[in-house]
Tab-separated table of C-alpha atoms in Angstrom:
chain	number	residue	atom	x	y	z
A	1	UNK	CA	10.861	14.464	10.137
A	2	UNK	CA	8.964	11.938	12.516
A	3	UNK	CA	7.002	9.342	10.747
A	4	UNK	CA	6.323	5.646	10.612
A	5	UNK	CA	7.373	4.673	6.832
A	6	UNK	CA	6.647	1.239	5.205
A	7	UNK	CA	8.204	-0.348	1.768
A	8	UNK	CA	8.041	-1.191	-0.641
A	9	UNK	CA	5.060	0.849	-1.459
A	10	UNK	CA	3.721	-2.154	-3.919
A	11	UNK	CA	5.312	-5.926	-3.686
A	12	UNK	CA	4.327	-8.822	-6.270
A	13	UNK	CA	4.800	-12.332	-5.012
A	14	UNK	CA	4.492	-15.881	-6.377
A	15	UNK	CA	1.831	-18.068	-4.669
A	16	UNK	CA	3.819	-20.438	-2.335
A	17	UNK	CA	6.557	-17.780	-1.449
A	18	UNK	CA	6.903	-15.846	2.004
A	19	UNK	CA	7.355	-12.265	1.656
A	20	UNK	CA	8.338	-9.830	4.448
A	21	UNK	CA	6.757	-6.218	4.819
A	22	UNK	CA	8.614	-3.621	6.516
A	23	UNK	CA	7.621	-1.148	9.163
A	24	UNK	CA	9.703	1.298	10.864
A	25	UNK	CA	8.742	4.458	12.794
A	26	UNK	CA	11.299	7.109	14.435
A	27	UNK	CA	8.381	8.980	16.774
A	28	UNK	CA	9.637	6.587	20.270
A	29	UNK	CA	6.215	4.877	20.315
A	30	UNK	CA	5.871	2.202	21.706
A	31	UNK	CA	3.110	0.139	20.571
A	32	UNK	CA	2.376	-0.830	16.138
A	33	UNK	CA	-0.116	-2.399	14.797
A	34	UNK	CA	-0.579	-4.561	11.429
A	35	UNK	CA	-3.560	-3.828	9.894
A	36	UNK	CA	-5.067	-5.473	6.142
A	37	UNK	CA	-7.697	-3.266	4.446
A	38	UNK	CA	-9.667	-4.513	1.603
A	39	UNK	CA	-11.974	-3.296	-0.593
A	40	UNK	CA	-15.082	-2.915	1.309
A	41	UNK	CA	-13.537	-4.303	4.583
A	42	UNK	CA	-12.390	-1.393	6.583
A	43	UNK	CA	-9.344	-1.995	8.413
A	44	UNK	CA	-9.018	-5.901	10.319
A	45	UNK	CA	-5.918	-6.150	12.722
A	46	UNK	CA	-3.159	-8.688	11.974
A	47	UNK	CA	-1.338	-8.376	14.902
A	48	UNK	CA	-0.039	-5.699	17.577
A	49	UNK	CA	2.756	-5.231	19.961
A	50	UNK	CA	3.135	-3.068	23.147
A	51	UNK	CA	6.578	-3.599	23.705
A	52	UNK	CA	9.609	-4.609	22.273
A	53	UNK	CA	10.047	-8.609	22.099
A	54	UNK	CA	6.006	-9.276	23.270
A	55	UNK	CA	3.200	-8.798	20.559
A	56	UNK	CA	-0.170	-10.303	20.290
A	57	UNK	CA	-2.465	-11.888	17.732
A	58	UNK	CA	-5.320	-9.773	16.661
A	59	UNK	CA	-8.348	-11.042	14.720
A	60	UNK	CA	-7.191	-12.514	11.268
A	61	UNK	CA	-3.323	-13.484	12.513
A	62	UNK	CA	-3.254	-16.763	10.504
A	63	UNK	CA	-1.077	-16.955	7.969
A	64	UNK	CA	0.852	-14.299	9.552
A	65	UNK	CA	3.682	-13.854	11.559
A	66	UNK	CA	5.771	-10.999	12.927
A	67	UNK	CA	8.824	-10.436	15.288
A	68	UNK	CA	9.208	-6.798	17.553
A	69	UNK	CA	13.288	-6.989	18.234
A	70	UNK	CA	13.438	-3.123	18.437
A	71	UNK	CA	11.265	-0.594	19.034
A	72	UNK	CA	11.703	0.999	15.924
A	73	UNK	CA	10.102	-1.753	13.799
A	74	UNK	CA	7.842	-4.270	13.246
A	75	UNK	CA	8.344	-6.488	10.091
A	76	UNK	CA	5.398	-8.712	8.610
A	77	UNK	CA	5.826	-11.741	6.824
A	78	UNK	CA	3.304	-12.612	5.091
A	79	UNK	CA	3.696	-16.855	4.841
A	80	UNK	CA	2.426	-19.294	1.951
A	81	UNK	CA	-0.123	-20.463	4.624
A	82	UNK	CA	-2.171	-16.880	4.125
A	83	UNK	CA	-5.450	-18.302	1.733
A	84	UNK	CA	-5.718	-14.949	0.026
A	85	UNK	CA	-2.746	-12.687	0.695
A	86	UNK	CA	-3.611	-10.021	-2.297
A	87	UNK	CA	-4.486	-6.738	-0.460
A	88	UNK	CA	-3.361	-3.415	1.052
A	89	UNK	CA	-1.002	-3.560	4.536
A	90	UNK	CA	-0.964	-0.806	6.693
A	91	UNK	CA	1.268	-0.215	9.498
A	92	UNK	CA	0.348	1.935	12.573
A	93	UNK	CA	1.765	3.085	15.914
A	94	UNK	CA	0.489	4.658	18.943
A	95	UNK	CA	2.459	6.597	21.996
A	96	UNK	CA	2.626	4.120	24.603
A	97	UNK	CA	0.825	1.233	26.574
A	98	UNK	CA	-0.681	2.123	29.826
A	99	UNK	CA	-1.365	-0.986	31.724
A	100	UNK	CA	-5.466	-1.489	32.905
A	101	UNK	CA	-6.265	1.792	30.394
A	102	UNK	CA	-8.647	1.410	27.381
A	103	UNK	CA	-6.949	1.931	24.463
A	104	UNK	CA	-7.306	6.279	23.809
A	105	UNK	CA	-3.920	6.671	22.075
A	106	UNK	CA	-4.108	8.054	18.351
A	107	UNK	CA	-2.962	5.962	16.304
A	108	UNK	CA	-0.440	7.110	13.485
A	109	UNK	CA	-0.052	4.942	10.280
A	110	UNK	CA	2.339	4.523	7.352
A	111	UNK	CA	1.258	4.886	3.699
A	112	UNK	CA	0.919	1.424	3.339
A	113	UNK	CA	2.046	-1.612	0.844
A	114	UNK	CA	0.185	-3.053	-2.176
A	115	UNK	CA	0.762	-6.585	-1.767
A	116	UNK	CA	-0.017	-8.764	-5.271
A	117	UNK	CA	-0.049	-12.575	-5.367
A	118	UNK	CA	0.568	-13.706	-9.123
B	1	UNK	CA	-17.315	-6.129	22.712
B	2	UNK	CA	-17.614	-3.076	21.287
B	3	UNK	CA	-18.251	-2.240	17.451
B	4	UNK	CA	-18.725	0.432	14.808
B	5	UNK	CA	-21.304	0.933	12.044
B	6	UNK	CA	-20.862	3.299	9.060
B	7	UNK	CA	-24.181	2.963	7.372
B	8	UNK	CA	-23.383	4.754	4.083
B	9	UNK	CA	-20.904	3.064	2.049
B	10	UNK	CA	-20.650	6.353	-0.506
B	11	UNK	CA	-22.159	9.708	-0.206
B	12	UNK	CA	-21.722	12.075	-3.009
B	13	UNK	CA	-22.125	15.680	-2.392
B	14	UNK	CA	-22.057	19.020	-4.657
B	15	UNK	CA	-18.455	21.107	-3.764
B	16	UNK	CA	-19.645	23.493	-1.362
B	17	UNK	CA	-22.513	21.762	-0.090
B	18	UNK	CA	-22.872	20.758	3.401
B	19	UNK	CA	-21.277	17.357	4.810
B	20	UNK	CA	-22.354	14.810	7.118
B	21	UNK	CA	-21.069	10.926	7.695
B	22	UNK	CA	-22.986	8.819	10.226
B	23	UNK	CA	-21.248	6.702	12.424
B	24	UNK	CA	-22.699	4.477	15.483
B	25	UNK	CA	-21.081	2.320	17.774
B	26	UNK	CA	-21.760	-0.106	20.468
B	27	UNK	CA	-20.393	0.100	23.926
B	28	UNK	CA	-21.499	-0.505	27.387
B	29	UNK	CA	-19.499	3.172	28.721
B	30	UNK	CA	-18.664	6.109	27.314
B	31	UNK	CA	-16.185	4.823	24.206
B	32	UNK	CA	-13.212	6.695	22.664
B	33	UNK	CA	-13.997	7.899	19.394
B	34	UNK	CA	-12.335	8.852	16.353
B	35	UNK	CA	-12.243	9.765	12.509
B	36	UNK	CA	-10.136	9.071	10.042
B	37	UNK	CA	-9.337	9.859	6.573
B	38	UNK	CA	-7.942	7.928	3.877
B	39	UNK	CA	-6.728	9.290	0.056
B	40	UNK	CA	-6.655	6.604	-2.365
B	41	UNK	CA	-3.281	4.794	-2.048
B	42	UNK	CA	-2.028	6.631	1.360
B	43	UNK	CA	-1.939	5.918	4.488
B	44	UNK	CA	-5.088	7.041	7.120
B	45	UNK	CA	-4.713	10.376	8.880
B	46	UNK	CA	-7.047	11.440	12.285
B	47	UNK	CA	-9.612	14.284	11.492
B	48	UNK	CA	-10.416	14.542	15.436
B	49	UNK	CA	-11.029	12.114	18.366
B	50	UNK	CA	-13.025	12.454	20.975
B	51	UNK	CA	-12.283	11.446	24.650
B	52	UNK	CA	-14.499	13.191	27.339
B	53	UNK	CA	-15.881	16.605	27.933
B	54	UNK	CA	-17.442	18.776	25.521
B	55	UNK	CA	-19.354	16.666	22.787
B	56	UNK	CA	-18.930	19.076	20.039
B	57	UNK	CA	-15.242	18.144	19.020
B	58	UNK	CA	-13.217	20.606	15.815
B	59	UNK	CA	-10.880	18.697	14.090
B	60	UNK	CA	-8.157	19.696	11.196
B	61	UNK	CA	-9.353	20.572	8.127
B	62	UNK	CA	-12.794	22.338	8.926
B	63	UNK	CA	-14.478	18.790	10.252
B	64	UNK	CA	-16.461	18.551	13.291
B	65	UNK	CA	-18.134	15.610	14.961
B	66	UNK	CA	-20.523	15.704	17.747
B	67	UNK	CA	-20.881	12.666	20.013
B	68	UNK	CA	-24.508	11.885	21.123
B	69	UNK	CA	-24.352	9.512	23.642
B	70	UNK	CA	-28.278	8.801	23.673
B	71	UNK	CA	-28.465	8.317	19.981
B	72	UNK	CA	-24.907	6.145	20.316
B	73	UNK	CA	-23.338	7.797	17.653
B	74	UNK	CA	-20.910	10.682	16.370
B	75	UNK	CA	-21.183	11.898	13.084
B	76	UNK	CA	-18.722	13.595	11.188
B	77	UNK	CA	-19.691	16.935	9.508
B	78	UNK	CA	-18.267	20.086	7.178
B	79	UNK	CA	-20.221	23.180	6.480
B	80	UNK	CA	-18.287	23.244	2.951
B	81	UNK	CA	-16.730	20.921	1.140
B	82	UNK	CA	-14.047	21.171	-0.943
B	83	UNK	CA	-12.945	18.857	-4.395
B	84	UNK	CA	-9.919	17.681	-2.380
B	85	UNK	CA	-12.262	16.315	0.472
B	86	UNK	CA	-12.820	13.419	-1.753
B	87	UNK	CA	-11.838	10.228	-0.193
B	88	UNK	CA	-12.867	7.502	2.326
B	89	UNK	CA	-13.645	8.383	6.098
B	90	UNK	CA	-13.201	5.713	8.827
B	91	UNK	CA	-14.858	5.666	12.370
B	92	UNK	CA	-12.937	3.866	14.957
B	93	UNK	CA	-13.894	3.320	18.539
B	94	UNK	CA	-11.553	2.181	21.167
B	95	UNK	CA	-12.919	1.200	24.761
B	96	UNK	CA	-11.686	-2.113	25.582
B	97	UNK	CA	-8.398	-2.901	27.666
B	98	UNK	CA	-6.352	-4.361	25.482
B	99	UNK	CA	-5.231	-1.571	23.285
B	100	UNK	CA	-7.360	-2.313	20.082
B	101	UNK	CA	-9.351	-0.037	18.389
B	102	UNK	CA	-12.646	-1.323	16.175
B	103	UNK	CA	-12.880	0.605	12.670
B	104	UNK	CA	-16.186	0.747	10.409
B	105	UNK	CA	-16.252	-0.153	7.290
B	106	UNK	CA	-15.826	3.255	5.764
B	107	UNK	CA	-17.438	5.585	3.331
B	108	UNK	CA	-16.522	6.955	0.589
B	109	UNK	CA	-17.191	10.693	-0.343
B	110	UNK	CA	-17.492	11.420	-3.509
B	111	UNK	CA	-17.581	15.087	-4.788
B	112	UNK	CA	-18.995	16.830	-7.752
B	113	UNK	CA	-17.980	19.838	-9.313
């Protein structure tokens, strides 16, 4: 089955420690997104790539950091820096980038991780 | 830049009453709209999007939305709704060109038996 998956499904973490989420998808797209979602919130973008080895900040990227070395994933770490790190990741990906073209691709997401700061 | 309002943060609704979720957005053209829905702990799944054409868009599970351009929104509705429609709906516009799409804030439906 095609499907972007994400683990673990909940992570605990001491404060001061990095921690790395992972994303993968098997559906050939070829842009993901990072989103956080807190209570309240709605969803805020991390970060988002288009294409493999190029990826872009979106609007609450500090503390953050990915890499996009295949096309297939899209790991988050999540760095000591990040103020308040507690909340729920989701990972998304859409079709493909189509340079000059708003942005009308649906966007698929993974079930998301439950990260905990202790 | 453009930008989404959900003005109802919860909604509750008798099962088998009728459903509707306002959304509005801001955007200079016609924007791309969607909705999502979200089960507590999961992942967000599309409902329906709407791109052009007819403004009356079906989407899975028995939702509609209609997209009103002079009123600047598109609301989400059900004739029925069921116990397991209980959950939180997301709007989401996309319009600008650098492959980003805005989401509301979200509302959560709460339904009683």
């Amino acid at each position: 089955d095609g499907g972007i998956t994400q683990s673990p499904k909940y992570l605990f973490r001491k404060e001061g420690q990095n921690v790395t989420l992972s994303c993968e998808q098997n559906l050939n797209h070829d842009a993901m997104y990072w989103y956080r979602q807190d209570p309240g919130q709605g969803l805020r973008l991390i970060y988002y790539s288009q294409i493999v080895n190029d990826f872009q900040k979106g609007d609450i990227a500090e503390g953050y950091s990915v890499s996009r070395e295949k096309k297939e994933s899209f790991p988050l770490t999540v760095t000591s820096a990040q103020k308040n790190p507690t909340a729920f990741y989701l990972c998304a990906s859409s079709i493909a980038r189509r340079t000059g073209a708003p942005h009308t691709d649906t966007q698929y997401f993974g079930p998301g991780t439950r990260l905990t700061v202790l | 830049a453009q930008s989404v309002t959900q003005p109802d943060i919860h909604i509750t609704v008798s099962e088998g009453a009728s459903l509707e979720l306002r959304c509005n957005y801001s955007y200079g053209a016609t924007p791309y709209l969607f909705w999502y829905v979200q089960s507590p702990g999961q992942g967000l799944q599309l409902l329906l999007k709407y791109f052009s054409g007819d403004t009356l868009v079906q989407g899975i599970k028995g939702f509609e939305a209609e997209f009103k351009r002079s009123q600047s929104s598109f609301n989400l509705r059900k004739p029925s709704v069921h116990w397991s429609d209980a959950a939180e709906y997301f709007c989401a516009v996309g319009a600008g060109r650098d492959d980003k799409i805005i989401f509301g804030k979200g509302t959560r439906l709460h339904i009683l038996p």
